[in-house]
Coordinates of C-alpha atoms and ligand atoms in Angstrom, one line a residue:
M1 CA -46.6 -20.5 -10.3
Q2 CA -43.3 -22.2 -9.3
A3 CA -40.7 -19.9 -7.9
T4 CA -37.3 -20.2 -9.7
Q5 CA -34.5 -21.0 -7.4
E6 CA -31.7 -18.4 -7.6
P7 CA -28.2 -20.0 -7.1
A8 CA -26.6 -18.7 -3.9
P9 CA -24.2 -15.8 -4.8
A10 CA -20.5 -16.9 -4.8
R11 CA -18.5 -15.5 -1.8
K12 CA -16.7 -12.4 -2.9
K13 CA -12.9 -12.9 -2.7
V14 CA -11.3 -10.9 0.1
I15 CA -8.7 -8.3 -0.5
F16 CA -6.5 -6.8 2.2
S17 CA -3.9 -4.1 1.8
A18 CA -2.4 -1.3 3.9
I19 CA -0.2 1.7 3.6
Q20 CA 2.0 3.5 6.2
P21 CA 0.9 7.0 7.2
S22 CA 4.5 8.1 7.3
G23 CA 4.8 11.6 5.8
T24 CA 3.3 12.3 2.5
I25 CA 1.7 9.8 0.2
T26 CA 3.7 9.6 -3.1
L27 CA 2.8 9.1 -6.7
G28 CA 4.5 5.7 -6.3
N29 CA 2.0 4.8 -3.6
Y30 CA -0.8 6.2 -5.6
L31 CA 0.0 4.4 -8.9
G32 CA 1.5 1.2 -7.3
A33 CA -1.3 0.6 -4.8
I34 CA -4.1 3.1 -4.0
K35 CA -5.4 3.5 -7.6
N36 CA -5.7 -0.3 -7.8
W37 CA -7.5 -0.5 -4.4
V38 CA -10.1 1.9 -5.7
A39 CA -10.7 -0.1 -8.8
L40 CA -11.2 -3.4 -6.9
Q41 CA -13.9 -2.2 -4.5
D42 CA -16.9 -3.5 -6.4
E43 CA -15.7 -6.9 -7.4
Y44 CA -14.1 -7.8 -4.1
R45 CA -14.7 -7.6 -0.3
C46 CA -12.0 -5.0 0.4
I47 CA -10.4 -4.4 3.7
F48 CA -7.8 -1.6 3.9
A49 CA -5.8 -0.1 6.8
L50 CA -3.4 2.6 7.6
A51 CA -0.5 0.7 9.0
D52 CA 0.4 3.0 11.9
L53 CA 1.9 0.2 14.0
H54 CA 4.4 -0.4 11.2
T55 CA 5.3 3.3 11.1
I56 CA 6.8 3.4 14.7
T57 CA 9.6 1.1 13.6
V58 CA 11.1 4.4 12.6
R59 CA 11.0 7.1 15.3
Q60 CA 8.1 9.6 14.9
E61 CA 7.5 13.1 16.3
P62 CA 4.2 12.6 18.2
A63 CA 2.2 15.6 16.9
K64 CA 3.4 15.1 13.4
F65 CA 2.6 11.4 13.5
R66 CA -1.0 12.0 14.6
Q67 CA -1.4 14.7 11.9
N68 CA 0.1 12.5 9.2
T69 CA -2.3 9.6 10.1
L70 CA -5.4 11.8 9.8
Q71 CA -4.1 13.4 6.6
A72 CA -3.4 10.0 5.1
Y73 CA -6.9 8.8 6.1
A74 CA -8.5 11.8 4.4
L75 CA -6.3 11.5 1.4
L76 CA -7.2 7.9 0.8
L77 CA -10.9 8.7 1.0
A78 CA -10.3 11.5 -1.5
C79 CA -8.6 9.0 -3.8
G80 CA -11.8 7.0 -3.9
I81 CA -11.7 4.5 -1.0
D82 CA -15.4 4.3 -0.2
V83 CA -16.4 3.2 3.3
T84 CA -19.9 2.2 2.2
K85 CA -18.2 -0.6 0.1
S86 CA -15.0 -1.3 1.9
L87 CA -13.6 -1.3 5.4
F88 CA -10.9 1.3 5.9
F89 CA -9.5 1.6 9.4
I90 CA -6.4 2.6 11.5
Q91 CA -4.4 -0.5 12.3
S92 CA -3.7 0.5 16.0
H93 CA -7.5 0.7 16.6
V94 CA -7.9 -3.0 16.0
H95 CA -5.9 -4.8 18.8
T96 CA -6.0 -8.2 17.1
H97 CA -3.2 -7.1 14.8
A98 CA -0.6 -6.8 17.6
E99 CA -1.9 -10.0 19.2
L100 CA -1.6 -12.2 16.1
A101 CA 1.7 -10.6 15.2
W102 CA 3.2 -11.8 18.5
I103 CA 1.9 -15.3 17.8
L104 CA 3.2 -15.4 14.2
N105 CA 6.6 -14.1 15.5
C106 CA 6.9 -17.5 17.2
Y107 CA 6.4 -19.2 13.8
T108 CA 8.8 -17.0 11.8
Q109 CA 12.5 -17.8 11.7
F110 CA 15.3 -15.4 12.4
G111 CA 17.0 -16.5 9.1
E112 CA 13.8 -15.6 7.1
L113 CA 13.6 -12.2 8.6
S114 CA 17.3 -11.6 8.1
R115 CA 16.9 -12.0 4.3
M116 CA 14.3 -9.3 3.9
T117 CA 15.7 -6.6 1.7
Q118 CA 13.6 -3.9 3.3
F119 CA 15.1 -4.7 6.7
K120 CA 18.6 -4.5 5.2
D121 CA 17.8 -1.1 3.6
K122 CA 16.0 0.4 6.6
S123 CA 18.6 -0.7 9.1
A124 CA 21.3 0.9 6.9
A125 CA 19.2 4.1 6.7
H126 CA 18.5 4.2 10.4
A127 CA 21.7 2.7 11.8
D128 CA 21.2 4.4 15.2
N129 CA 17.8 2.6 15.7
V130 CA 17.8 -0.9 14.4
N131 CA 15.0 -2.0 16.8
A132 CA 13.4 -5.4 17.1
G133 CA 10.2 -4.0 15.5
L134 CA 12.0 -3.2 12.4
F135 CA 13.2 -6.8 12.2
T136 CA 9.9 -8.4 13.0
Y137 CA 7.9 -6.0 10.8
P138 CA 7.1 -8.8 8.3
S139 CA 5.3 -10.9 10.9
L140 CA 3.1 -7.9 11.8
M141 CA 2.4 -7.5 8.1
A142 CA 1.6 -11.3 7.8
A143 CA -0.8 -10.8 10.8
D144 CA -2.6 -7.9 9.0
I145 CA -3.3 -10.1 6.0
L146 CA -4.0 -13.5 7.6
L147 CA -6.5 -12.0 10.2
Y148 CA -9.0 -11.4 7.4
Q149 CA -8.4 -14.6 5.5
A150 CA -7.4 -12.5 2.5
D151 CA -7.2 -14.1 -0.9
L152 CA -5.4 -11.3 -2.7
V153 CA -3.1 -8.5 -1.6
P154 CA -2.7 -5.6 -4.0
V155 CA 0.8 -4.1 -3.5
G156 CA 3.7 -2.6 -5.5
L157 CA 6.7 -4.8 -6.4
D158 CA 8.7 -3.7 -3.3
Q159 CA 6.3 -5.7 -1.0
K160 CA 6.5 -8.9 -3.0
Q161 CA 9.1 -10.5 -0.7
H162 CA 7.0 -9.7 2.4
L163 CA 4.1 -11.4 0.7
E164 CA 6.1 -14.5 0.0
L165 CA 7.1 -14.7 3.6
T166 CA 3.4 -14.3 4.6
R167 CA 2.6 -17.3 2.5
N168 CA 5.4 -19.3 4.0
I169 CA 4.2 -18.4 7.6
A170 CA 0.6 -19.3 6.7
E171 CA 1.6 -22.6 5.1
R172 CA 3.8 -23.5 8.0
F173 CA 1.1 -22.8 10.6
N174 CA -1.5 -24.7 8.5
G175 CA 1.0 -27.6 8.2
I176 CA 1.3 -27.9 12.0
Y177 CA -2.3 -27.3 13.0
G178 CA -4.5 -27.9 10.0
A179 CA -6.2 -25.3 7.8
T180 CA -6.3 -22.1 9.8
F181 CA -5.3 -19.3 7.4
T182 CA -6.1 -18.6 3.8
V183 CA -2.8 -18.5 1.9
P184 CA -2.9 -15.2 0.0
D185 CA -1.6 -14.2 -3.4
A186 CA 0.0 -10.9 -4.3
Y187 CA -1.9 -8.8 -6.8
I188 CA 0.6 -6.6 -8.6
P189 CA -0.5 -4.0 -11.2
K190 CA 0.6 -4.2 -14.8
T191 CA 1.6 -0.6 -14.9
G192 CA 2.9 1.4 -12.0
A193 CA 4.1 -1.5 -9.9
K194 CA 7.4 0.2 -9.4
I195 CA 7.6 3.9 -9.8
M196 CA 11.3 5.0 -9.7
S197 CA 13.0 8.1 -8.4
L198 CA 12.9 11.0 -10.8
Q199 CA 16.5 11.8 -9.9
E200 CA 18.1 8.3 -9.7
P201 CA 15.8 6.1 -11.8
G202 CA 17.6 2.9 -10.7
K203 CA 16.0 3.4 -7.2
K204 CA 12.3 3.2 -6.3
M205 CA 10.5 6.5 -5.6
S206 CA 10.4 6.9 -1.9
K207 CA 9.2 9.7 0.3
S208 CA 12.2 9.1 2.6
D209 CA 14.5 10.3 -0.2
E210 CA 16.2 13.4 1.0
N211 CA 16.2 15.0 -2.5
A212 CA 12.6 16.3 -2.7
N213 CA 13.0 16.5 -6.5
A214 CA 13.2 12.7 -6.6
W215 CA 9.5 12.1 -5.6
V216 CA 6.1 13.6 -6.3
A217 CA 3.6 13.8 -3.5
V218 CA -0.1 13.3 -4.3
L219 CA -0.7 16.7 -2.6
D220 CA 2.1 18.6 -4.4
K221 CA 1.1 21.9 -6.1
P222 CA 0.8 21.7 -9.9
E223 CA 3.8 24.1 -10.3
D224 CA 6.0 21.8 -8.2
I225 CA 4.9 18.7 -10.1
L226 CA 5.8 20.4 -13.4
R227 CA 9.2 21.5 -12.1
K228 CA 10.0 18.0 -10.7
F229 CA 9.1 16.3 -14.0
K230 CA 11.0 18.9 -16.0
R231 CA 14.1 18.2 -14.0
A232 CA 13.7 14.4 -14.2
V233 CA 16.9 12.6 -15.1
T234 CA 16.9 11.0 -18.6
D235 CA 19.5 9.9 -21.1
S236 CA 21.1 11.5 -24.2
E237 CA 19.3 9.6 -26.9
A238 CA 16.4 12.1 -27.0
K239 CA 14.0 9.6 -28.4
V240 CA 10.9 8.5 -26.5
R241 CA 11.1 4.7 -26.6
Y242 CA 11.1 2.0 -24.0
A243 CA 14.4 0.2 -24.0
E244 CA 16.9 -1.5 -21.7
G245 CA 19.2 1.0 -20.0
K246 CA 16.8 3.9 -20.5
D247 CA 15.7 3.8 -16.8
G248 CA 14.6 7.5 -16.7
I249 CA 12.5 7.4 -19.9
N250 CA 11.1 3.9 -19.0
N251 CA 10.0 5.3 -15.7
L252 CA 8.3 8.4 -17.2
M253 CA 6.6 6.1 -19.8
G254 CA 5.4 3.9 -17.0
I255 CA 4.0 6.8 -15.1
Y256 CA 2.3 8.2 -18.3
A257 CA 0.9 4.7 -19.1
A258 CA -0.5 4.3 -15.5
V259 CA -2.1 7.7 -15.5
T260 CA -3.6 7.7 -19.0
G261 CA -4.2 4.0 -19.6
K262 CA -2.1 4.2 -22.9
T263 CA 0.2 1.4 -24.0
F264 CA 3.9 1.9 -24.6
E265 CA 3.4 1.6 -28.4
Q266 CA 0.7 4.3 -28.3
I267 CA 3.1 6.5 -26.3
E268 CA 6.0 6.0 -28.7
A269 CA 3.7 6.8 -31.6
E270 CA 2.4 9.9 -29.9
F271 CA 5.9 11.3 -29.2
D272 CA 7.5 10.2 -32.4
G273 CA 9.7 13.0 -33.6
K274 CA 9.3 15.0 -30.4
G275 CA 12.0 15.6 -27.8
Y276 CA 12.2 14.8 -24.1
G277 CA 11.2 18.3 -23.1
D278 CA 7.7 17.9 -24.7
F279 CA 7.3 14.5 -23.2
K280 CA 8.2 15.6 -19.7
V281 CA 5.7 18.4 -19.8
A282 CA 3.0 16.0 -21.2
V283 CA 3.7 13.5 -18.3
A284 CA 3.5 16.3 -15.7
E285 CA 0.3 17.7 -17.2
A286 CA -1.3 14.2 -17.2
V287 CA -0.3 13.7 -13.6
I288 CA -1.5 17.1 -12.5
E289 CA -4.9 16.5 -14.2
S290 CA -5.3 13.1 -12.6
L291 CA -4.5 14.5 -9.1
R292 CA -6.6 17.7 -9.4
P293 CA -9.9 16.2 -8.2
V294 CA -8.2 14.2 -5.5
Q295 CA -6.6 17.3 -4.1
A296 CA -9.9 19.2 -4.1
E297 CA -11.7 16.4 -2.3
Y298 CA -8.9 16.1 0.2
N299 CA -9.2 19.8 1.1
R300 CA -12.9 19.3 1.8
L301 CA -12.5 16.1 3.9
I302 CA -9.6 17.2 6.0
A303 CA -11.7 20.0 7.4
D304 CA -14.3 17.5 8.6
K305 CA -12.7 15.6 11.5
A306 CA -16.0 14.3 12.9
Y307 CA -16.8 12.6 9.6
L308 CA -13.3 11.1 9.4
E309 CA -13.7 9.8 13.0
Q310 CA -17.1 8.3 12.1
C311 CA -15.6 6.4 9.1
Y312 CA -12.5 5.0 10.8
T313 CA -14.4 4.0 13.9
E314 CA -17.2 2.1 12.2
S315 CA -14.6 0.3 10.0
A316 CA -12.5 -0.6 13.0
R317 CA -15.5 -2.0 14.8
Q318 CA -16.3 -4.3 11.9
A319 CA -12.6 -5.3 11.4
L320 CA -12.3 -6.2 15.0
A321 CA -15.3 -8.5 14.8
I322 CA -13.9 -10.3 11.8
S323 CA -10.3 -10.5 12.9
R324 CA -11.2 -11.7 16.5
R325 CA -12.6 -14.9 15.0
T326 CA -9.2 -15.7 13.4
V327 CA -7.2 -15.0 16.5
E328 CA -9.5 -17.1 18.6
K329 CA -9.2 -20.0 16.1
A330 CA -5.4 -19.8 16.0
M331 CA -5.2 -19.6 19.8
R332 CA -7.5 -22.6 20.2
K333 CA -5.4 -24.7 17.8
I334 CA -2.2 -23.8 19.6
G335 CA -3.6 -24.9 22.9
F336 CA -4.2 -21.7 24.8
V337 CA -6.8 -22.0 27.6
K338 CA -9.9 -20.1 26.4
S339 CA -10.4 -16.8 28.2
A340 CA -13.7 -16.4 29.9
L341 CA -13.5 -12.6 29.7
Ligands
TYM401 P1 4.2 1.5 2.0 O1 3.5 2.4 3.0 O2 5.7 1.7 1.9 O3 3.6 1.6 0.6 C1 2.2 1.4 0.3 C2 2.0 0.8 -1.0 O4 2.6 1.6 -2.0 C3 3.4 0.7 -2.8 N1 4.6 1.5 -3.2 C4 5.0 1.7 -4.5 N2 4.5 1.2 -5.7 C5 5.1 1.5 -6.8 N3 6.2 2.3 -6.9 C6 6.7 2.8 -5.8 N4 7.8 3.6 -5.8 C7 6.1 2.5 -4.5 N5 6.4 2.8 -3.2 C8 5.5 2.2 -2.5 C9 3.9 -0.4 -1.9 O5 4.2 -1.6 -2.6 C10 2.6 -0.6 -1.1 O6 1.7 -1.5 -1.8 N6 4.6 -2.7 4.7 C11 3.7 -1.9 3.8 C12 2.4 -1.6 4.4 C13 1.6 -2.8 4.9 C14 0.9 -3.7 4.1 C15 0.4 -4.6 5.1 C16 0.8 -3.9 2.8 C17 1.5 -3.1 6.2 N7 0.7 -4.2 6.3 C18 -0.4 -5.7 4.6 C19 0.0 -5.0 2.3 C20 -0.5 -5.9 3.3 C21 4.4 -0.6 3.4 O7 5.3 -0.2 4.1 O8 3.9 0.0 2.3

C-alpha cells in the first residue's frame, strides 16, 4: 500500500510579549494583555517574559523588587500561562536582551526616543531621576521582540507607539544589512485594550496612580473590588449606554464586556431601565468571579518556590538558545569579529 504524504505542518507564527513586575498586576494588565496571552497559546509559538530590566528605569527597593518579580511570575502562571506550551522567563536571566538592546541603541535616533509619550509621562512623574535607561527603554523593548523574530506582539493600546518604533528600527537595520529581523505587528484586543482609571476615566488605569481607588489589582480582595467599583466616577445621565463623553460608563462597559464576552448592545439591553448602582455592582461581581480561580491558584503557586524556579529556569534556557542565534546574526552583519569563546 502506498503511504500518503502528509504536507509539512506550517510554521506556527511567533508571539512575544512582556510585562513589568513593578508592584501589583492590575485589571488593566489582565484584560489588556494577559488574558489575551493565555488564549493565544495553542495557536501560536508564544514567548513571554517578565521585563525586570525595564523595571529598574524607576528606582526599586531591592527586597520588594525581588518579591514583586516572584509574585508576578506566580500570578501569570495562575492566570493560565502554561510553560508546557509557551516559554515564560525572567528577562534579566537571558543576557542577550541587554546585548541586543545596546546594539539597537546605535540604530535608534535621539529624536525618535524624544517623541515617546511614555518617556514624557514618566520623566514628568520621576523628575528627580530622568535616567538614560528611561530614555532608551524602547530600544530594549525592540530587542526583546526582535530577538525571537516575533510576528505578533499582543499589547494594550498604550504600547502601540513603542511597537511602531520597533518596526522602524527593524526596517532600518534590515535596510542597511539585508533581512535580519522579522518586522512585527501589534496585536491589540477588541475589548480591554485600554482600561481607564476608575476615578479619572480620561486616564489609563495604572498601578502607579497614588489613589488606590483608581485601579483594581488582580489580587485585590472581593470586598475591595466591590468598594472600588461602587465608588467609580460616572456621569449624571444614569442610563447605561455607550456614548461620546461618558468616559466612566464607557470604561465600565468595556470592563464588563471584556470579562463576560457580552457585546455593548447586549449590555445596554441587560441594564435597560436600571440605574448605575445596579450596573456597578454587576461589573464588580463579574470581575470578582473571573478573578476568584486566579487568586486561588496564585496562593497555591506562590508557596512552591522550587516549582517556580524550575519553570523560569527551563524557559530561560530555551529562550537563550533561540535569542543567541539572532544576536550572532546581527553582530556578523555589522562586522564584529566572531568570538571564539
Ligand atoms: P506594562 O508592564 O506597563 O503593561 C503590561 C501590559 O499591560 C497592558 N496594559 C494595559 N492594557 C489595557 N489597559 C490598561 N490600563 C493597561 N495598562 C497596561 C500594556 O499595554 C502591556 O501590554 N514596556 C512594557 C513591557 C514590555 C513589553 C516588551 C511588551 C517590555 N518589553 C516587549 C511587549 C513587548 C510595559 O511596560 O508594559
